[in-house]
Structure formats: C-alpha cells, structure tokens
Tab-separated table of C-alpha atoms and ligand atoms in Angstrom:
chain	number	residue	atom	x	y	z
A	23	MET	CA	21.840	-87.391	-3.904
A	24	PRO	CA	19.464	-85.929	-1.262
A	25	THR	CA	21.239	-85.189	2.060
A	26	SER	CA	18.584	-84.252	4.628
A	27	ALA	CA	15.692	-85.989	5.907
A	28	GLY	CA	13.224	-83.640	4.356
A	29	GLU	CA	14.696	-84.617	0.886
A	30	TRP	CA	14.515	-88.192	1.268
A	31	LEU	CA	10.958	-87.802	2.364
A	32	GLU	CA	10.278	-86.015	-0.573
A	33	ARG	CA	11.693	-88.908	-2.920
A	34	ILE	CA	9.656	-91.337	-1.010
A	35	ARG	CA	6.448	-89.372	-1.415
A	36	ALA	CA	7.088	-89.051	-4.989
A	37	LEU	CA	7.340	-93.120	-5.475
A	38	ALA	CA	4.285	-94.704	-7.123
A	39	LEU	CA	3.886	-96.863	-4.004
A	40	PRO	CA	1.416	-99.927	-3.814
A	41	GLU	CA	-1.483	-99.978	-1.540
A	42	ARG	CA	0.453	-101.496	1.273
A	43	VAL	CA	4.247	-102.160	1.491
A	44	LYS	CA	5.723	-103.565	4.861
A	45	VAL	CA	9.357	-103.052	5.673
A	46	LEU	CA	10.762	-104.795	8.808
A	47	ASN	CA	13.472	-102.848	10.637
A	48	VAL	CA	15.524	-105.039	12.846
A	49	CYS	CA	17.237	-103.017	15.056
A	50	GLY	CA	15.907	-101.623	18.477
A	51	GLY	CA	18.004	-98.500	17.716
A	52	HIS	CA	16.390	-97.953	14.475
A	53	GLU	CA	12.879	-98.511	16.282
A	54	ARG	CA	13.743	-95.690	18.676
A	55	SER	CA	14.949	-93.310	15.936
A	56	ILE	CA	11.833	-93.846	13.921
A	57	SER	CA	9.478	-93.529	16.790
A	58	MET	CA	11.096	-90.682	18.558
A	59	SER	CA	11.397	-88.606	15.247
A	60	GLY	CA	7.752	-89.449	14.460
A	61	LEU	CA	8.770	-91.014	11.033
A	62	ARG	CA	5.752	-92.952	10.715
A	63	THR	CA	3.418	-90.150	10.621
A	64	ALA	CA	5.719	-88.298	8.156
A	65	LEU	CA	5.593	-91.458	5.689
A	66	PRO	CA	2.843	-92.126	3.350
A	67	ALA	CA	0.120	-94.125	5.032
A	68	SER	CA	0.849	-97.233	2.585
A	69	ILE	CA	4.226	-97.753	4.156
A	70	GLU	CA	4.397	-99.802	7.383
A	71	LEU	CA	7.535	-100.154	9.352
A	72	ILE	CA	7.481	-102.840	11.510
A	73	PRO	CA	9.727	-103.434	14.699
A	74	GLY	CA	11.881	-106.426	14.665
A	75	PRO	CA	13.851	-108.760	16.863
A	76	GLY	CA	16.759	-106.319	17.557
A	77	CYS	CA	16.383	-106.074	21.607
A	78	PRO	CA	18.665	-108.446	23.313
A	79	VAL	CA	16.907	-108.010	26.594
A	80	CYS	CA	13.787	-109.145	25.276
A	81	VAL	CA	14.989	-112.085	23.727
A	82	CYS	CA	17.232	-113.236	26.500
A	83	PRO	CA	15.810	-116.589	27.824
A	84	GLU	CA	14.104	-116.544	30.967
A	85	GLU	CA	16.149	-119.124	32.711
A	86	ASP	CA	19.260	-117.041	32.160
A	87	VAL	CA	17.919	-114.330	34.111
A	88	TYR	CA	16.654	-116.698	36.557
A	89	GLU	CA	19.903	-118.409	36.934
A	90	ALA	CA	21.519	-115.079	37.471
A	91	ILE	CA	19.216	-114.046	40.123
A	92	GLN	CA	19.778	-117.358	41.874
A	93	LEU	CA	23.490	-117.214	41.605
A	94	ALA	CA	23.362	-113.869	43.261
A	95	ARG	CA	20.893	-115.055	46.149
A	96	ARG	CA	22.546	-118.494	46.746
A	97	GLU	CA	26.317	-117.977	46.462
A	98	ASN	CA	28.506	-115.781	48.133
A	99	LEU	CA	29.422	-113.513	44.998
A	100	THR	CA	28.701	-110.377	43.122
A	101	VAL	CA	26.709	-110.310	39.845
A	102	LEU	CA	27.059	-107.556	37.401
A	103	ALA	CA	24.817	-107.009	34.599
A	104	PHE	CA	23.753	-104.459	32.096
A	105	GLY	CA	21.360	-101.912	33.344
A	106	ASP	CA	18.369	-102.860	31.348
A	107	MET	CA	18.628	-106.562	32.661
A	108	LEU	CA	17.826	-105.624	36.144
A	109	ARG	CA	14.107	-105.077	35.654
A	110	VAL	CA	13.322	-108.069	33.387
A	111	PRO	CA	10.656	-110.175	35.491
A	112	VAL	CA	10.980	-114.246	35.603
A	113	ASN	CA	8.524	-116.797	36.515
A	114	VAL	CA	8.663	-117.310	39.902
A	115	PRO	CA	6.154	-117.358	42.974
A	116	ARG	CA	5.428	-113.780	44.334
A	117	SER	CA	7.362	-114.804	47.608
A	118	GLU	CA	10.551	-114.735	45.597
A	119	PRO	CA	12.441	-111.926	43.697
A	120	ARG	CA	11.141	-111.711	40.273
A	121	SER	CA	14.057	-109.596	38.985
A	122	LEU	CA	17.705	-109.072	39.629
A	123	GLU	CA	16.427	-105.509	40.854
A	124	GLN	CA	14.173	-107.339	43.305
A	125	ALA	CA	16.946	-109.589	44.541
A	126	LYS	CA	19.406	-106.534	45.051
A	127	ALA	CA	16.639	-104.900	47.120
A	128	ALA	CA	16.392	-108.253	49.253
A	129	GLY	CA	20.236	-107.985	49.764
A	130	ALA	CA	22.019	-109.782	47.078
A	131	ASP	CA	25.050	-107.999	45.706
A	132	ILE	CA	24.064	-107.059	42.247
A	133	ARG	CA	25.639	-104.042	40.528
A	134	PRO	CA	24.622	-102.323	37.110
A	135	ILE	CA	27.462	-101.785	34.763
A	136	ALA	CA	27.787	-100.081	31.365
A	137	SER	CA	30.667	-101.892	29.868
A	138	PRO	CA	32.986	-104.910	30.075
A	139	ILE	CA	35.913	-102.728	31.362
A	140	GLU	CA	33.714	-101.886	34.363
A	141	ALA	CA	33.172	-105.611	34.959
A	142	VAL	CA	37.138	-106.069	35.099
A	143	ARG	CA	37.662	-102.907	37.281
A	144	ILE	CA	35.009	-104.089	39.679
A	145	ALA	CA	36.541	-107.432	39.918
A	146	GLU	CA	39.875	-106.184	40.573
A	147	SER	CA	38.646	-103.832	43.214
A	148	LEU	CA	36.833	-107.044	45.302
A	149	GLY	CA	40.178	-108.917	45.649
A	150	SER	CA	39.270	-112.644	45.783
A	151	ARG	CA	35.376	-112.377	46.070
A	152	PRO	CA	33.947	-114.164	42.917
A	153	VAL	CA	32.247	-111.871	40.441
A	154	VAL	CA	29.915	-113.166	37.715
A	155	PHE	CA	29.230	-111.034	34.624
A	156	PHE	CA	25.932	-111.704	33.230
A	157	ALA	CA	26.422	-110.706	29.583
A	158	ALA	CA	23.620	-110.548	27.247
A	159	GLY	CA	23.674	-109.082	24.042
A	160	PHE	CA	24.094	-109.247	20.389
A	161	GLU	CA	27.260	-109.087	18.188
A	162	THR	CA	27.886	-105.426	19.083
A	163	THR	CA	28.052	-106.451	22.923
A	164	MET	CA	30.121	-109.506	22.314
A	165	ALA	CA	32.841	-108.085	20.490
A	166	PRO	CA	33.612	-106.040	23.663
A	167	VAL	CA	33.180	-109.088	25.861
A	168	ALA	CA	35.521	-111.015	23.624
A	169	ALA	CA	38.134	-108.236	23.772
A	170	MET	CA	37.888	-108.259	27.661
A	171	LEU	CA	38.582	-112.241	27.480
A	172	ALA	CA	41.339	-111.834	25.270
A	173	GLU	CA	42.950	-109.258	26.951
A	174	GLY	CA	42.767	-111.449	30.173
A	175	VAL	CA	40.535	-110.889	33.230
A	176	PRO	CA	40.933	-111.254	36.790
A	177	ASP	CA	40.863	-114.911	38.355
A	178	ASN	CA	37.869	-114.020	40.315
A	179	LEU	CA	35.932	-112.851	37.145
A	180	SER	CA	33.489	-115.291	35.335
A	181	VAL	CA	31.090	-114.693	32.706
A	182	LEU	CA	27.509	-115.881	32.577
A	183	LEU	CA	27.069	-115.598	28.630
A	184	SER	CA	23.896	-114.945	26.857
A	185	GLY	CA	24.875	-113.533	23.472
A	186	ARG	CA	23.042	-114.038	20.197
A	187	LEU	CA	23.435	-113.330	16.563
A	188	THR	CA	20.664	-111.256	14.990
A	189	TRP	CA	20.791	-112.566	11.526
A	190	PRO	CA	19.686	-116.130	12.181
A	191	ALA	CA	16.398	-114.521	13.600
A	192	VAL	CA	15.616	-112.771	10.569
A	193	SER	CA	16.423	-116.180	8.599
A	194	LEU	CA	13.838	-117.741	10.811
A	195	LEU	CA	11.265	-115.300	9.841
A	196	LEU	CA	12.153	-115.648	6.253
A	197	GLY	CA	12.123	-119.466	6.597
A	198	ASP	CA	8.699	-119.978	5.417
A	199	SER	CA	7.827	-117.684	2.510
A	200	ARG	CA	3.919	-118.285	3.057
A	201	GLU	CA	4.200	-116.578	6.441
A	202	VAL	CA	6.602	-113.743	5.648
A	203	GLY	CA	4.871	-110.660	7.068
A	204	PHE	CA	7.036	-108.178	5.247
A	205	ASP	CA	8.322	-106.965	1.764
A	206	ALA	CA	11.599	-105.620	2.703
A	207	LEU	CA	14.281	-105.411	5.399
A	208	ILE	CA	16.142	-102.480	6.928
A	209	ALA	CA	19.254	-104.336	8.296
A	210	PRO	CA	21.246	-103.199	11.602
A	211	GLY	CA	23.953	-100.602	11.130
A	212	HIS	CA	25.744	-101.349	14.409
A	213	VAL	CA	25.832	-105.148	13.738
A	214	ALA	CA	27.025	-104.559	10.262
A	215	THR	CA	29.889	-102.157	11.496
A	216	VAL	CA	31.283	-105.368	13.251
A	217	MET	CA	30.202	-108.474	11.201
A	218	GLY	CA	30.150	-106.710	7.907
A	219	PRO	CA	27.044	-105.852	5.606
A	220	GLU	CA	27.760	-109.173	3.516
A	221	GLU	CA	26.175	-111.007	6.523
A	222	TRP	CA	22.763	-109.661	5.263
A	223	GLU	CA	23.487	-110.530	1.555
A	224	PHE	CA	21.249	-113.595	2.150
A	225	VAL	CA	17.995	-111.649	2.431
A	226	SER	CA	18.316	-110.635	-1.283
A	227	ARG	CA	20.055	-113.418	-2.698
A	228	GLN	CA	18.372	-116.493	-0.841
A	229	HIS	CA	15.046	-114.900	-0.399
A	230	GLY	CA	14.731	-112.225	-3.348
A	231	MET	CA	13.897	-109.464	-0.872
A	232	PRO	CA	15.073	-105.973	-0.950
A	233	ALA	CA	17.392	-105.057	1.866
A	234	ALA	CA	19.522	-101.954	3.062
A	235	VAL	CA	21.826	-101.427	5.796
A	236	ALA	CA	20.994	-98.283	7.722
A	237	GLY	CA	22.484	-95.736	10.261
A	238	PHE	CA	20.553	-94.294	13.073
A	239	ARG	CA	19.642	-90.831	12.051
A	240	PRO	CA	16.338	-90.195	10.298
A	241	ASP	CA	18.222	-89.218	7.185
A	242	THR	CA	20.110	-92.435	7.048
A	243	LEU	CA	17.222	-94.503	7.841
A	244	LEU	CA	14.889	-92.605	4.938
A	245	ALA	CA	17.851	-93.458	2.670
A	246	ALA	CA	17.781	-97.121	3.480
A	247	LEU	CA	13.862	-96.907	3.339
A	248	TYR	CA	13.968	-95.390	-0.123
A	249	SER	CA	16.327	-97.939	-1.297
A	250	VAL	CA	14.262	-100.872	-0.488
A	251	LEU	CA	11.063	-99.119	-1.883
A	252	ARG	CA	12.863	-98.483	-5.081
A	253	GLN	CA	13.935	-102.026	-5.421
A	254	HIS	CA	10.412	-103.272	-4.457
A	255	LEU	CA	8.834	-101.226	-7.044
A	256	SER	CA	11.095	-102.227	-9.791
A	257	GLY	CA	10.804	-105.987	-8.922
A	258	CYS	CA	14.820	-106.179	-8.083
A	259	ALA	CA	16.464	-107.313	-4.809
A	260	GLU	CA	19.987	-106.450	-3.541
A	261	LEU	CA	21.595	-105.465	-0.443
A	262	GLU	CA	22.571	-101.762	-0.503
A	263	ASN	CA	24.959	-100.301	2.160
A	264	CYS	CA	23.284	-96.988	3.151
A	265	TYR	CA	25.690	-96.504	6.035
A	266	PRO	CA	28.935	-96.241	4.250
A	267	GLU	CA	30.600	-93.715	6.303
A	268	VAL	CA	30.483	-96.329	9.291
A	269	VAL	CA	30.022	-99.792	7.860
A	270	ARG	CA	32.859	-100.968	5.635
A	271	PRO	CA	33.071	-103.995	3.469
A	272	GLY	CA	34.153	-107.000	5.575
A	273	GLY	CA	32.971	-105.134	8.730
A	274	ASN	CA	35.390	-104.937	11.431
A	275	PRO	CA	38.195	-107.866	11.018
A	276	ARG	CA	39.909	-107.266	14.563
A	277	ALA	CA	36.387	-107.512	16.243
A	278	GLN	CA	35.487	-110.734	14.379
A	279	HIS	CA	38.914	-112.214	15.036
A	280	LEU	CA	38.423	-111.585	18.852
A	281	LEU	CA	35.081	-113.195	18.699
A	282	ARG	CA	36.615	-116.320	16.818
A	283	ALA	CA	39.330	-116.579	19.287
A	284	THR	CA	37.008	-116.570	22.588
A	285	MET	CA	33.647	-117.895	21.685
A	286	THR	CA	32.111	-120.411	19.308
A	287	ILE	CA	28.495	-120.477	17.681
A	288	ALA	CA	25.842	-122.944	18.883
A	289	ASP	CA	22.216	-123.328	18.802
A	290	ALA	CA	20.532	-121.067	21.143
A	291	ASN	CA	17.148	-120.540	22.870
A	292	TRP	CA	15.377	-117.150	22.446
A	293	ARG	CA	12.729	-116.188	24.930
A	294	GLY	CA	9.356	-117.046	23.686
A	295	ILE	CA	10.398	-118.283	20.476
A	296	GLY	CA	12.546	-121.252	21.084
A	297	THR	CA	15.822	-122.716	19.573
A	298	ILE	CA	17.152	-120.992	16.473
A	299	PRO	CA	19.955	-122.984	14.891
A	300	ARG	CA	23.535	-121.374	15.251
A	301	SER	CA	22.266	-118.116	16.893
A	302	GLY	CA	24.168	-118.018	20.052
A	303	PHE	CA	27.593	-117.487	21.380
A	304	GLU	CA	29.390	-119.950	23.874
A	305	LEU	CA	32.695	-119.489	25.485
A	306	LYS	CA	35.615	-121.587	24.020
A	307	GLU	CA	37.072	-124.374	26.211
A	308	ILE	CA	40.420	-122.228	26.706
A	309	TYR	CA	37.966	-119.922	28.816
A	310	ALA	CA	36.410	-122.749	30.727
A	311	ALA	CA	37.933	-121.283	33.934
A	312	HIS	CA	35.898	-117.902	33.424
A	313	ASP	CA	32.588	-119.929	32.409
A	314	ALA	CA	30.293	-119.103	35.252
A	315	ARG	CA	28.051	-122.063	33.990
A	316	ARG	CA	31.013	-124.364	34.884
A	317	ALA	CA	32.361	-122.534	37.873
A	318	PHE	CA	29.264	-122.558	39.906
A	319	PRO	CA	26.231	-125.259	40.396
A	320	SER	CA	23.520	-124.679	37.927
A	321	PHE	CA	20.236	-123.336	39.410
A	322	ARG	CA	18.315	-124.346	36.426
A	323	ASP	CA	14.993	-125.882	37.617
A	324	GLU	CA	13.404	-127.766	35.093
A	325	THR	CA	10.377	-128.260	37.481
A	326	ARG	CA	9.726	-124.466	37.846
A	327	LYS	CA	6.510	-123.543	36.640
A	328	ARG	CA	6.300	-121.770	33.589
A	329	MET	CA	9.942	-121.890	33.102
A	330	GLY	CA	11.104	-120.162	29.957
A	331	GLU	CA	7.533	-118.717	29.221
A	332	MET	CA	6.364	-115.270	28.623
A	333	PRO	CA	4.330	-114.040	31.467
A	334	PRO	CA	0.567	-114.794	30.850
A	335	GLY	CA	-1.091	-112.463	28.355
A	336	CYS	CA	2.427	-110.906	27.229
A	337	ASP	CA	2.718	-110.912	23.444
A	338	CYS	CA	6.505	-110.046	23.610
A	339	ALA	CA	7.374	-112.929	21.503
A	340	ARG	CA	5.187	-111.982	18.665
A	341	VAL	CA	6.056	-108.272	18.818
A	342	VAL	CA	9.823	-109.486	18.563
A	343	LEU	CA	9.032	-111.336	15.764
A	344	GLY	CA	7.161	-108.371	13.920
A	345	LYS	CA	3.974	-110.281	13.918
A	346	LEU	CA	2.132	-107.730	16.096
A	347	TYR	CA	2.547	-104.287	16.915
A	348	PRO	CA	3.053	-103.314	20.608
A	349	ASP	CA	-0.208	-101.726	20.970
A	350	GLN	CA	-1.758	-104.703	19.912
A	351	CYS	CA	-0.979	-106.448	22.923
A	352	ARG	CA	-4.086	-106.215	25.127
A	353	LEU	CA	-1.743	-105.371	28.276
A	354	TYR	CA	-0.199	-102.701	26.629
A	355	GLY	CA	-0.766	-99.558	28.785
A	356	VAL	CA	-3.459	-101.183	30.850
A	357	ALA	CA	-1.270	-103.734	32.988
A	358	CYS	CA	1.758	-103.285	31.262
A	359	THR	CA	3.789	-99.715	31.487
A	360	PRO	CA	7.639	-98.960	32.020
A	361	ARG	CA	6.683	-98.225	35.588
A	362	SER	CA	5.347	-101.754	36.235
A	363	PRO	CA	6.698	-103.844	33.019
A	364	ILE	CA	5.003	-107.210	32.535
A	365	GLY	CA	7.120	-108.196	29.646
A	366	PRO	CA	10.844	-107.509	28.596
A	367	CYS	CA	9.778	-105.632	25.537
A	368	MET	CA	8.555	-102.936	28.192
A	369	VAL	CA	11.745	-103.124	30.191
A	370	SER	CA	14.496	-102.368	27.594
A	371	ASP	CA	15.302	-99.082	26.114
A	372	GLU	CA	15.554	-101.364	22.980
A	373	GLY	CA	12.285	-102.949	23.349
A	374	ALA	CA	9.496	-102.014	21.047
A	375	CYS	CA	6.668	-101.696	23.730
A	376	ARG	CA	8.736	-99.285	25.742
A	377	ILE	CA	9.941	-97.280	22.768
A	378	TRP	CA	6.330	-96.786	21.595
A	379	TRP	CA	5.326	-95.872	24.910
A	380	ALA	CA	8.155	-93.510	25.542
A	381	ALA	CA	7.194	-91.950	22.077
A	382	GLY	CA	3.761	-91.106	23.353
A	383	LYS	CA	2.002	-94.142	21.642
A	384	ARG	CA	-1.162	-95.117	23.646
A	385	LYS	CA	-3.522	-97.934	23.205
A	386	ASN	CA	-4.788	-98.830	19.845
A	387	GLU	CA	-4.626	-95.328	18.414
A	388	ARG	CA	-3.886	-96.827	15.120
A	389	ALA	CA	-6.682	-97.961	12.785
A	390	SER	CA	-4.869	-100.974	11.529
A	391	GLY	CA	-2.192	-103.553	12.795
A	392	ILE	CA	0.052	-106.437	11.415
A	393	ALA	CA	-2.403	-109.023	12.598
A	394	ALA	CA	-5.319	-107.439	11.544
A	395	GLU	CA	-4.035	-107.432	7.853
A	396	ALA	CA	-2.065	-110.744	8.025
B	14	LIG	S1	3.042	-104.527	26.479
B	14	LIG	FE1	3.992	-105.639	27.948
B	14	LIG	S2	3.026	-107.382	28.057
B	14	LIG	FE2	2.388	-106.752	26.131
B	14	LIG	S3	3.975	-107.481	24.504
B	14	LIG	FE3	4.579	-105.430	25.382
B	14	LIG	S4	5.926	-106.005	27.196
B	14	LIG	FE4	4.807	-107.796	26.756
C-alpha cells in the first residue's frame, strides 16, 4: 500500500483513464489542500477535480447575514460571529453597512470569535448585556455549538443559528441523473468524523457513484482519488473510508447525541440555491430562551431589493454547486478579489474563489472549464 503522495500519484498515472473523468470534492478544506499543493497540475490532464458546496460562509443565506447586521445596528447588544462572516456583503443601498465589518466600523458592537467557548466567555464578561452569537456552519461547527448549549450558557447569550448539513446538498446535485456533472465523489473527512462515513453511503448505493472519504493531506486525498478512479474504471461503486485513522464507523456518538439533544433538522435555504429539504439545523423548543430569532424582533424585510440574491454578476451559486470553476466567473480577479470581494466565495478561507486566488490562479488560465464541457 502506498504511503506517500508521490507513490499514490504514480499509481494514479498508471491507470488506464478515460478521456475525461470528473471528481467532485465536497469540502472547502479539501479544495484548499488540492489548490495549495498544486495537485491539479501533477495529475493526468484527463482528471478534473471540481470544487463543491463545502463552504458554510458561501451558502449562508444573505437574509441571515442581514439579520445579524440589523440586530447589531438597531438593538443595544453585542453580536459575535466567526471571523469569515464579517466581510460577507449583503444587498443594501450604498448608504447602509453592507457587511458586519462595515457595521462594526460604523459603531455597532460586533466581535469576531473563533469558538463557542469564546462566545460564552464574552457573554459572561458582559454581565447582563445581551449577546447574540451568529452561529453559521456545517455539522463540524454545529457539534461544538450543541455542546455549548447542552453545558448551559449565560442568560444573556442567545444564538442566531444558521447551521447546515452537507450531504443534502450533494443529494440535490445527484437528484437529476441527466444533470449530474461529475463521475465520482470525494466526501468530507471532518464531517464524516462527526456524523460517520455511513452518511455518504447513499452516493454509491442510491446513485451508483464511486465515493471515498478523504483526509486533508495530499497523500490521503490522493488515496481517495485513486479509490474512486479505480472504482470508476471497474464499473463498481462503493464508499471507501480513506481516512480511517480519524474517521471511525458510526462517527462521534457523543457529538451526534448533543446535536440531537439541542437541535432539530428542518428544510433550509442555501444562498443562491434555494430551499434544500431537511438540510438545516434549528434550535429545539427547550432552548427557546436562547434563540435570538425569538428573543429579538425580526429585521427580515421582504420588500428589500434583491433580498437573498447573489450580487449582480456573481456566479457563487454555480461555483458552489460545482457547475462552474471560479475563474469562469466574469468578475473573478476583475471586479472581485479578496481585497474587495463581491460574492461570499471570495470572502471565506473555504470559498473556492478565494482559495484559487490565494493559490495564484488568475483569470482564465485554463483552456477548458466545467460549463464549456457540460
Ligand atoms: S469571483 Fe467573486 S463574484 Fe465571481 S463567483 Fe467568485 S465570489 Fe462570486
């Protein structure tokens, strides 16, 4: 069994690959590792690695970000959010703050945090001042939020929850077999660590598509890539766990218990994509006292122009769904850069556009793209 990235590459190069094989990597962490290590250029040209929907900041509904901004501006309270969320732009007139960062600059008490523990510490330090924790993320982020709630939080701390499950987005992509734009799937290792690799078995069982759970180093990613390519060539489909040192059968039962104890699963909106059935986390009734949506007035404004939409010209939704490469967006590197991001995919460290830019990818250097070959 190969142990190094070089050995896995040799194995992959020795495969009798078809003219074109497309592999979707779900996770933003995988995309970062692939882009930063230059894996695409090392692989045979027939292999396309397509970034998928694994960026929680990118899919967080625009109206949730707007809600957090308005709470911070209009109520006498403190808003806490993970750092990536602060720069996500929303659709408002130029006279208003377009992001949490701009609202903070205009005087609102908004603080970046790195973990739920930090949220509790800040709430405790502020006495009776209301604190709202804008908690957006996937299963790996929701588990620590659930642990925080289960352990008990200060009376002044409430949660504006915007949690999402990853597998329903992939299920959506696989739903219409005529439109599926990839041949195999690399499943997210971190999510499988929490929820168990079994959650991804539907890919092979229901859709007959090769799948493998991968870690984040190039060697473990290449092991997963080799697995799905070998399956593809042999015409079989199964889920292989290529990250067994971390991902255990059944996942993390304690984390799953905490999630079930504090949250329910509901239909949820994904930015630019729409509602995906049973893809979101909601706080259970017993945590109503800590639910910011109940504790404070709603600032949803249904008449707001372009509510919930992507900015004009931004192709983030298609990038997130693996239907377009970042550099196929006409704004990529032209109007949209990490310094002045237009869409959320250029804001987050897990966003494909930002990752590609950070990896040195510039406008339309590739000869082909997903859309061009669809
Ligand atoms: S380059 Fe910018 S505008 Fe285009 S899809 Fe990416 S984030 Fe959106």
